[in-house]
PDB file of C-alpha atoms in Angstrom:
ATOM      1  CA  MET A 228     114.319  88.712  70.785  1.00  0.00           C
ATOM      2  CA  ASN A 229     115.093  91.876  72.737  1.00  0.00           C
ATOM      3  CA  VAL A 230     116.320  91.092  76.249  1.00  0.00           C
ATOM      4  CA  ARG A 231     113.877  93.407  77.959  1.00  0.00           C
ATOM      5  CA  THR A 232     111.009  91.924  75.947  1.00  0.00           C
ATOM      6  CA  ASP A 233     112.153  88.510  77.226  1.00  0.00           C
ATOM      7  CA  PHE A 234     111.978  90.046  80.689  1.00  0.00           C
ATOM      8  CA  ASP A 235     108.312  90.934  80.052  1.00  0.00           C
ATOM      9  CA  SER A 236     107.639  87.306  79.121  1.00  0.00           C
ATOM     10  CA  GLU A 237     109.495  85.997  82.167  1.00  0.00           C
ATOM     11  CA  LEU A 238     107.466  88.147  84.554  1.00  0.00           C
ATOM     12  CA  ARG A 239     104.043  87.821  82.918  1.00  0.00           C
ATOM     13  CA  ARG A 240     102.376  86.557  86.123  1.00  0.00           C
ATOM     14  CA  TYR A 241     103.932  89.321  88.227  1.00  0.00           C
ATOM     15  CA  THR A 242     102.827  91.978  85.756  1.00  0.00           C
ATOM     16  CA  GLN A 243      99.217  91.075  86.470  1.00  0.00           C
ATOM     17  CA  VAL A 244      99.851  91.186  90.220  1.00  0.00           C
ATOM     18  CA  LEU A 245     101.355  94.667  89.950  1.00  0.00           C
ATOM     19  CA  LEU A 246      98.597  96.056  87.737  1.00  0.00           C
ATOM     20  CA  ARG A 247      95.881  94.777  90.069  1.00  0.00           C
ATOM     21  CA  ALA A 248      97.634  96.283  93.080  1.00  0.00           C
ATOM     22  CA  CYS A 249      98.210  99.683  91.450  1.00  0.00           C
ATOM     23  CA  GLY A 250      94.527 100.480  91.095  1.00  0.00           C
ATOM     24  CA  ILE A 251      95.330 103.141  88.504  1.00  0.00           C
ATOM     25  CA  ARG A 252      92.451 105.564  87.967  1.00  0.00           C
ATOM     26  CA  VAL A 253      91.438 107.354  84.811  1.00  0.00           C
ATOM     27  CA  ARG A 254      93.000 110.724  85.792  1.00  0.00           C
ATOM     28  CA  ASP A 255      96.080 109.437  87.623  1.00  0.00           C
ATOM     29  CA  ARG A 256      99.561 110.676  86.814  1.00  0.00           C
ATOM     30  CA  VAL A 257     101.784 107.579  86.958  1.00  0.00           C
ATOM     31  CA  LEU A 258     105.566 107.294  87.339  1.00  0.00           C
ATOM     32  CA  ASP A 259     107.084 103.931  86.312  1.00  0.00           C
ATOM     33  CA  ILE A 260     110.544 103.385  87.838  1.00  0.00           C
ATOM     34  CA  GLY A 261     112.919 101.089  85.936  1.00  0.00           C
ATOM     35  CA  CYS A 262     110.385 100.738  83.152  1.00  0.00           C
ATOM     36  CA  GLY A 263     112.582  98.644  80.837  1.00  0.00           C
ATOM     37  CA  ALA A 264     110.872  98.140  77.491  1.00  0.00           C
ATOM     38  CA  GLY A 265     107.837  99.974  78.796  1.00  0.00           C
ATOM     39  CA  GLN A 266     105.218  97.236  79.071  1.00  0.00           C
ATOM     40  CA  THR A 267     103.965  98.344  82.495  1.00  0.00           C
ATOM     41  CA  THR A 268     104.125 102.017  81.469  1.00  0.00           C
ATOM     42  CA  ARG A 269     101.935 101.335  78.446  1.00  0.00           C
ATOM     43  CA  HIS A 270      99.421  99.531  80.651  1.00  0.00           C
ATOM     44  CA  ALA A 271      99.409 102.528  82.999  1.00  0.00           C
ATOM     45  CA  ALA A 272      98.869 104.968  80.142  1.00  0.00           C
ATOM     46  CA  ARG A 273      95.879 102.989  78.874  1.00  0.00           C
ATOM     47  CA  ARG A 274      94.262 102.971  82.291  1.00  0.00           C
ATOM     48  CA  ALA A 275      95.066 106.613  83.080  1.00  0.00           C
ATOM     49  CA  ARG A 276      93.639 107.748  79.757  1.00  0.00           C
ATOM     50  CA  GLU A 277      92.787 111.211  81.104  1.00  0.00           C
ATOM     51  CA  GLY A 278      96.008 111.364  83.122  1.00  0.00           C
ATOM     52  CA  SER A 279      99.574 110.473  82.110  1.00  0.00           C
ATOM     53  CA  ALA A 280     102.316 107.891  82.408  1.00  0.00           C
ATOM     54  CA  LEU A 281     106.068 108.553  82.553  1.00  0.00           C
ATOM     55  CA  GLY A 282     108.503 105.648  82.237  1.00  0.00           C
ATOM     56  CA  VAL A 283     112.100 106.150  83.401  1.00  0.00           C
ATOM     57  CA  ASP A 284     115.025 103.755  83.033  1.00  0.00           C
ATOM     58  CA  VAL A 285     118.798 104.069  83.466  1.00  0.00           C
ATOM     59  CA  SER A 286     119.330 102.036  80.266  1.00  0.00           C
ATOM     60  CA  ALA A 287     119.231 104.172  77.119  1.00  0.00           C
ATOM     61  CA  PRO A 288     118.711 101.114  74.824  1.00  0.00           C
ATOM     62  CA  SER A 289     115.719 100.083  76.958  1.00  0.00           C
ATOM     63  CA  ILE A 290     114.175 103.525  76.591  1.00  0.00           C
ATOM     64  CA  ASP A 291     114.751 103.428  72.835  1.00  0.00           C
ATOM     65  CA  ARG A 292     113.039 100.038  72.710  1.00  0.00           C
ATOM     66  CA  ALA A 293     110.167 101.291  74.891  1.00  0.00           C
ATOM     67  CA  ARG A 294     109.514 104.167  72.488  1.00  0.00           C
ATOM     68  CA  GLU A 295     109.655 101.805  69.529  1.00  0.00           C
ATOM     69  CA  LEU A 296     107.136  99.390  71.043  1.00  0.00           C
ATOM     70  CA  ALA A 297     104.802 102.216  72.119  1.00  0.00           C
ATOM     71  CA  ALA A 298     104.777 104.010  68.767  1.00  0.00           C
ATOM     72  CA  PRO A 299     102.027 101.931  67.068  1.00  0.00           C
ATOM     73  CA  GLU A 300      99.557 102.714  69.882  1.00  0.00           C
ATOM     74  CA  GLN A 301     100.048 106.473  69.597  1.00  0.00           C
ATOM     75  CA  LEU A 302      99.294 107.026  73.273  1.00  0.00           C
ATOM     76  CA  GLY A 303      99.323 110.783  73.682  1.00  0.00           C
ATOM     77  CA  ASN A 304      99.626 110.589  77.473  1.00  0.00           C
ATOM     78  CA  LEU A 305     102.771 108.414  77.461  1.00  0.00           C
ATOM     79  CA  VAL A 306     106.379 109.642  77.765  1.00  0.00           C
ATOM     80  CA  PHE A 307     109.672 107.784  78.255  1.00  0.00           C
ATOM     81  CA  GLU A 308     112.812 109.422  79.673  1.00  0.00           C
ATOM     82  CA  HIS A 309     116.349 108.107  80.035  1.00  0.00           C
ATOM     83  CA  GLY A 310     117.509 108.714  83.590  1.00  0.00           C
ATOM     84  CA  ASP A 311     118.440 107.360  86.991  1.00  0.00           C
ATOM     85  CA  ALA A 312     115.491 107.642  89.375  1.00  0.00           C
ATOM     86  CA  GLN A 313     117.979 108.194  92.190  1.00  0.00           C
ATOM     87  CA  THR A 314     118.983 111.595  90.815  1.00  0.00           C
ATOM     88  CA  HIS A 315     116.503 112.389  88.024  1.00  0.00           C
ATOM     89  CA  ARG A 316     114.879 115.806  88.402  1.00  0.00           C
ATOM     90  CA  PHE A 317     111.214 114.922  88.652  1.00  0.00           C
ATOM     91  CA  PRO A 318     108.660 117.706  89.052  1.00  0.00           C
ATOM     92  CA  ALA A 319     107.806 118.090  92.744  1.00  0.00           C
ATOM     93  CA  ALA A 320     104.494 116.593  93.914  1.00  0.00           C
ATOM     94  CA  ARG A 321     103.589 115.737  90.333  1.00  0.00           C
ATOM     95  CA  PHE A 322     102.528 112.076  90.449  1.00  0.00           C
ATOM     96  CA  ASP A 323      99.618 110.247  92.067  1.00  0.00           C
ATOM     97  CA  VAL A 324     101.288 106.841  92.008  1.00  0.00           C
ATOM     98  CA  ALA A 325     104.800 105.479  91.450  1.00  0.00           C
ATOM     99  CA  ILE A 326     105.055 101.880  90.273  1.00  0.00           C
ATOM    100  CA  SER A 327     107.933  99.497  89.661  1.00  0.00           C
ATOM    101  CA  ARG A 328     108.195  95.879  88.557  1.00  0.00           C
ATOM    102  CA  PHE A 329     111.575  94.720  89.884  1.00  0.00           C
ATOM    103  CA  GLY A 330     113.224  98.034  89.023  1.00  0.00           C
ATOM    104  CA  THR A 331     114.133  99.454  92.431  1.00  0.00           C
ATOM    105  CA  MET A 332     116.687  96.940  93.786  1.00  0.00           C
ATOM    106  CA  PHE A 333     119.730  98.429  92.070  1.00  0.00           C
ATOM    107  CA  PHE A 334     120.090 101.914  93.556  1.00  0.00           C
ATOM    108  CA  ALA A 335     123.562 102.794  94.823  1.00  0.00           C
ATOM    109  CA  ASP A 336     121.916 104.895  97.569  1.00  0.00           C
ATOM    110  CA  PRO A 337     118.396 103.529  98.192  1.00  0.00           C
ATOM    111  CA  ALA A 338     117.512 106.166 100.803  1.00  0.00           C
ATOM    112  CA  ALA A 339     118.353 108.972  98.383  1.00  0.00           C
ATOM    113  CA  ALA A 340     116.551 107.234  95.532  1.00  0.00           C
ATOM    114  CA  PHE A 341     113.324 106.674  97.431  1.00  0.00           C
ATOM    115  CA  GLY A 342     113.567 110.194  98.844  1.00  0.00           C
ATOM    116  CA  ASN A 343     113.690 111.488  95.280  1.00  0.00           C
ATOM    117  CA  ILE A 344     110.706 109.347  94.321  1.00  0.00           C
ATOM    118  CA  ALA A 345     108.792 110.523  97.403  1.00  0.00           C
ATOM    119  CA  GLN A 346     109.233 114.196  96.545  1.00  0.00           C
ATOM    120  CA  ALA A 347     107.882 113.473  93.074  1.00  0.00           C
ATOM    121  CA  LEU A 348     104.646 112.133  94.578  1.00  0.00           C
ATOM    122  CA  ARG A 349     101.838 114.360  95.767  1.00  0.00           C
ATOM    123  CA  PRO A 350     101.079 114.201  99.503  1.00  0.00           C
ATOM    124  CA  ASP A 351      99.499 110.809 100.223  1.00  0.00           C
ATOM    125  CA  GLY A 352     100.612 109.620  96.774  1.00  0.00           C
ATOM    126  CA  ARG A 353     101.122 105.877  96.485  1.00  0.00           C
ATOM    127  CA  LEU A 354     104.180 103.702  95.898  1.00  0.00           C
ATOM    128  CA  VAL A 355     103.510 100.188  94.546  1.00  0.00           C
ATOM    129  CA  MET A 356     106.455  97.962  93.666  1.00  0.00           C
ATOM    130  CA  LEU A 357     107.610  94.384  93.333  1.00  0.00           C
ATOM    131  CA  VAL A 358     111.031  93.247  94.552  1.00  0.00           C
ATOM    132  CA  TRP A 359     112.563  89.801  94.931  1.00  0.00           C
ATOM    133  CA  GLN A 360     112.566  88.036  98.258  1.00  0.00           C
ATOM    134  CA  SER A 361     115.801  86.389  99.385  1.00  0.00           C
ATOM    135  CA  ARG A 362     117.964  84.195  97.199  1.00  0.00           C
ATOM    136  CA  GLN A 363     116.996  81.196  99.347  1.00  0.00           C
ATOM    137  CA  ARG A 364     113.310  81.670  98.492  1.00  0.00           C
ATOM    138  CA  ASN A 365     113.769  81.868  94.736  1.00  0.00           C
ATOM    139  CA  GLU A 366     114.116  78.554  92.950  1.00  0.00           C
ATOM    140  CA  TRP A 367     115.337  80.143  89.700  1.00  0.00           C
ATOM    141  CA  ILE A 368     118.522  81.582  91.232  1.00  0.00           C
ATOM    142  CA  ARG A 369     119.140  78.573  93.494  1.00  0.00           C
ATOM    143  CA  ALA A 370     118.980  76.270  90.458  1.00  0.00           C
ATOM    144  CA  ILE A 371     121.397  78.484  88.535  1.00  0.00           C
ATOM    145  CA  ASP A 372     123.787  78.635  91.508  1.00  0.00           C
ATOM    146  CA  ARG A 373     123.813  74.838  91.785  1.00  0.00           C
ATOM    147  CA  ALA A 374     124.433  74.392  88.071  1.00  0.00           C
ATOM    148  CA  LEU A 375     127.278  76.905  88.111  1.00  0.00           C
ATOM    149  CA  ALA A 376     128.802  75.008  91.055  1.00  0.00           C
ATOM    150  CA  VAL A 377     130.566  78.136  92.304  1.00  0.00           C
ATOM    151  CA  LEU A 378     129.825  80.464  95.188  1.00  0.00           C
ATOM    152  CA  PRO A 379     127.764  83.441  94.011  1.00  0.00           C
ATOM    153  CA  ALA A 380     130.026  86.416  93.360  1.00  0.00           C
ATOM    154  CA  ALA A 381     129.263  89.704  95.051  1.00  0.00           C
ATOM    155  CA  GLU A 382     127.134  91.673  92.619  1.00  0.00           C
ATOM    156  CA  ALA A 383     127.414  95.420  92.168  1.00  0.00           C
ATOM    157  CA  LEU A 384     123.750  95.306  91.118  1.00  0.00           C
ATOM    158  CA  ASP A 385     122.133  93.007  93.660  1.00  0.00           C
ATOM    159  CA  PRO A 386     118.623  91.853  92.699  1.00  0.00           C
ATOM    160  CA  PHE A 387     118.018  90.783  96.321  1.00  0.00           C
ATOM    161  CA  SER A 388     119.011  94.072  97.994  1.00  0.00           C
ATOM    162  CA  LEU A 389     115.424  94.771  99.142  1.00  0.00           C
ATOM    163  CA  ALA A 390     114.621  91.258 100.316  1.00  0.00           C
ATOM    164  CA  GLU A 391     114.688  92.016 104.065  1.00  0.00           C
ATOM    165  CA  PRO A 392     111.396  93.572 105.265  1.00  0.00           C
ATOM    166  CA  ARG A 393     112.959  95.486 108.156  1.00  0.00           C
ATOM    167  CA  THR A 394     115.551  97.023 105.846  1.00  0.00           C
ATOM    168  CA  VAL A 395     112.899  98.044 103.315  1.00  0.00           C
ATOM    169  CA  THR A 396     110.709  99.567 106.004  1.00  0.00           C
ATOM    170  CA  GLU A 397     113.582 101.602 107.440  1.00  0.00           C
ATOM    171  CA  ILE A 398     114.618 102.861 103.985  1.00  0.00           C
ATOM    172  CA  LEU A 399     111.097 103.905 103.060  1.00  0.00           C
ATOM    173  CA  GLU A 400     110.395 105.570 106.395  1.00  0.00           C
ATOM    174  CA  THR A 401     113.644 107.536 106.104  1.00  0.00           C
ATOM    175  CA  ALA A 402     112.650 108.554 102.572  1.00  0.00           C
ATOM    176  CA  GLY A 403     109.326 109.964 103.755  1.00  0.00           C
ATOM    177  CA  PHE A 404     106.824 107.138 103.341  1.00  0.00           C
ATOM    178  CA  ASN A 405     104.331 105.677 105.796  1.00  0.00           C
ATOM    179  CA  GLY A 406     101.640 102.994 105.718  1.00  0.00           C
ATOM    180  CA  ILE A 407     104.282 100.553 104.503  1.00  0.00           C
ATOM    181  CA  ASP A 408     103.030  97.030 103.785  1.00  0.00           C
ATOM    182  CA  LEU A 409     104.774  93.949 102.365  1.00  0.00           C
ATOM    183  CA  THR A 410     102.705  91.132 100.891  1.00  0.00           C
ATOM    184  CA  ASP A 411     104.192  87.709 100.156  1.00  0.00           C
ATOM    185  CA  ILE A 412     103.689  86.917  96.453  1.00  0.00           C
ATOM    186  CA  ARG A 413     104.624  83.591  94.884  1.00  0.00           C
ATOM    187  CA  GLU A 414     104.339  83.186  91.135  1.00  0.00           C
ATOM    188  CA  PRO A 415     106.211  81.056  88.585  1.00  0.00           C
ATOM    189  CA  VAL A 416     108.600  82.764  86.179  1.00  0.00           C
ATOM    190  CA  TRP A 417     108.896  81.688  82.529  1.00  0.00           C
ATOM    191  CA  TYR A 418     112.318  81.280  80.938  1.00  0.00           C
ATOM    192  CA  GLY A 419     111.451  80.275  77.383  1.00  0.00           C
ATOM    193  CA  VAL A 420     109.400  78.067  75.107  1.00  0.00           C
ATOM    194  CA  ASP A 421     111.933  75.239  75.332  1.00  0.00           C
ATOM    195  CA  VAL A 422     115.326  74.319  76.786  1.00  0.00           C
ATOM    196  CA  PRO A 423     117.467  75.984  74.050  1.00  0.00           C
ATOM    197  CA  ALA A 424     115.547  79.265  74.426  1.00  0.00           C
ATOM    198  CA  ALA A 425     115.793  79.124  78.211  1.00  0.00           C
ATOM    199  CA  LEU A 426     119.521  78.387  78.027  1.00  0.00           C
ATOM    200  CA  ASP A 427     120.077  81.435  75.825  1.00  0.00           C
ATOM    201  CA  TRP A 428     118.173  83.557  78.332  1.00  0.00           C
ATOM    202  CA  ILE A 429     120.060  82.251  81.364  1.00  0.00           C
ATOM    203  CA  ARG A 430     123.448  82.601  79.673  1.00  0.00           C
ATOM    204  CA  GLY A 431     122.614  86.278  79.211  1.00  0.00           C
ATOM    205  CA  LEU A 432     122.016  86.859  82.926  1.00  0.00           C
ATOM    206  CA  THR A 433     124.810  88.792  84.625  1.00  0.00           C
ATOM    207  CA  CYS A 434     125.444  86.124  87.271  1.00  0.00           C
ATOM    208  CA  THR A 435     125.768  83.377  84.644  1.00  0.00           C
ATOM    209  CA  SER A 436     127.792  85.228  82.035  1.00  0.00           C
ATOM    210  CA  ALA A 437     130.252  86.515  84.657  1.00  0.00           C
ATOM    211  CA  ALA A 438     130.765  83.028  86.116  1.00  0.00           C
ATOM    212  CA  LEU A 439     131.285  81.455  82.680  1.00  0.00           C
ATOM    213  CA  ARG A 440     133.849  84.096  81.726  1.00  0.00           C
ATOM    214  CA  ARG A 441     135.916  83.216  84.805  1.00  0.00           C
ATOM    215  CA  MET A 442     136.073  79.509  83.832  1.00  0.00           C
ATOM    216  CA  GLU A 443     138.466  77.630  81.620  1.00  0.00           C
ATOM    217  CA  PRO A 444     136.816  76.603  78.308  1.00  0.00           C
ATOM    218  CA  ARG A 445     136.379  72.951  79.285  1.00  0.00           C
ATOM    219  CA  ALA A 446     134.891  73.839  82.662  1.00  0.00           C
ATOM    220  CA  ALA A 447     132.554  76.332  80.973  1.00  0.00           C
ATOM    221  CA  ASP A 448     131.382  73.635  78.552  1.00  0.00           C
ATOM    222  CA  HIS A 449     130.618  71.255  81.444  1.00  0.00           C
ATOM    223  CA  THR A 450     128.763  74.033  83.258  1.00  0.00           C
ATOM    224  CA  ILE A 451     126.627  74.784  80.215  1.00  0.00           C
ATOM    225  CA  GLU A 452     125.676  71.103  80.055  1.00  0.00           C
ATOM    226  CA  ARG A 453     124.663  71.214  83.749  1.00  0.00           C
ATOM    227  CA  LEU A 454     122.534  74.268  82.996  1.00  0.00           C
ATOM    228  CA  ARG A 455     120.942  72.442  80.075  1.00  0.00           C
ATOM    229  CA  THR A 456     120.143  69.419  82.260  1.00  0.00           C
ATOM    230  CA  MET A 457     118.732  71.627  84.992  1.00  0.00           C
ATOM    231  CA  LEU A 458     116.485  73.450  82.530  1.00  0.00           C
ATOM    232  CA  ALA A 459     115.240  70.178  81.053  1.00  0.00           C
ATOM    233  CA  ALA A 460     114.059  69.179  84.522  1.00  0.00           C
ATOM    234  CA  HIS A 461     111.883  72.327  84.612  1.00  0.00           C
ATOM    235  CA  ALA A 462     110.509  72.033  81.076  1.00  0.00           C
ATOM    236  CA  SER A 463     106.831  71.430  80.404  1.00  0.00           C
ATOM    237  CA  ALA A 464     104.470  71.584  77.452  1.00  0.00           C
ATOM    238  CA  ASP A 465     104.160  75.369  77.772  1.00  0.00           C
ATOM    239  CA  GLY A 466     107.810  76.200  78.397  1.00  0.00           C
ATOM    240  CA  VAL A 467     110.435  76.266  81.139  1.00  0.00           C
ATOM    241  CA  TRP A 468     109.127  77.490  84.490  1.00  0.00           C
ATOM    242  CA  PHE A 469     110.615  78.120  87.940  1.00  0.00           C
ATOM    243  CA  ASP A 470     109.044  78.916  91.280  1.00  0.00           C
ATOM    244  CA  SER A 471     109.801  82.341  92.716  1.00  0.00           C
ATOM    245  CA  SER A 472     108.942  84.615  95.635  1.00  0.00           C
ATOM    246  CA  ALA A 473     108.600  88.384  95.716  1.00  0.00           C
ATOM    247  CA  TRP A 474     107.358  91.163  97.953  1.00  0.00           C
ATOM    248  CA  LEU A 475     104.561  93.407  96.798  1.00  0.00           C
ATOM    249  CA  ILE A 476     105.378  96.612  98.659  1.00  0.00           C
ATOM    250  CA  THR A 477     102.901  99.455  99.062  1.00  0.00           C
ATOM    251  CA  ALA A 478     103.384 102.753 100.862  1.00  0.00           C
ATOM    252  CA  ARG A 479     102.199 106.361 100.836  1.00  0.00           C
ATOM    253  CA  ARG A 480     104.080 109.623 100.859  1.00  0.00           C
ATOM    254  CA  ALA A 481     103.780 110.998 104.378  1.00  0.00           C
TER     255      ALA A 481
END
């Protein structure tokens, strides 16, 4: 299964949270930041049937996959572009709403990135995004850390970079947003239909694969068994689930 499609399955509960919060209207022009395989962009295009939806992602394979998955629906108001939202040349004041499902935590320069997104929104245009809360408040990463039995390595792409509300507020205000609000959201995440599927998924995560590569073969084998045991403890009749915590962040272009 494609990794980004797995990501859609993992975040199924959060997808519903985001779509409810977006309140996309029939004529809205929607920008989806870090769209991945395009699931949220396709939802936006269906709702904004007299408007448009643009999905942007820094991963070219993800954009290729998004176009492939969208093709059968023949949505004439849907476009995908390969690009980095931090520097991508969006039309000025073009969009009514910018959305993102865990796609905004990886900017090298968050202030510049959100400034670029702000200029792409019309005055009073809305930003609606989900980001992870801290590592300590997310069972899925704590369980992985314990199973790896090593201190988490510093990550160039930090999924928890927007976990601190004060930091987020300062970044967004600097970028030209106001009316900033953070809502505490807690939903389970799904890692697979069973333990073998969940183990494959977790071994593909950057934090896990990097840690395993640093280990001697025997230590890596023991670590994989710890991961397997940990996943079994979270398995149920409908798959492997973990608790998680995120911020639903909303703001408007000043």
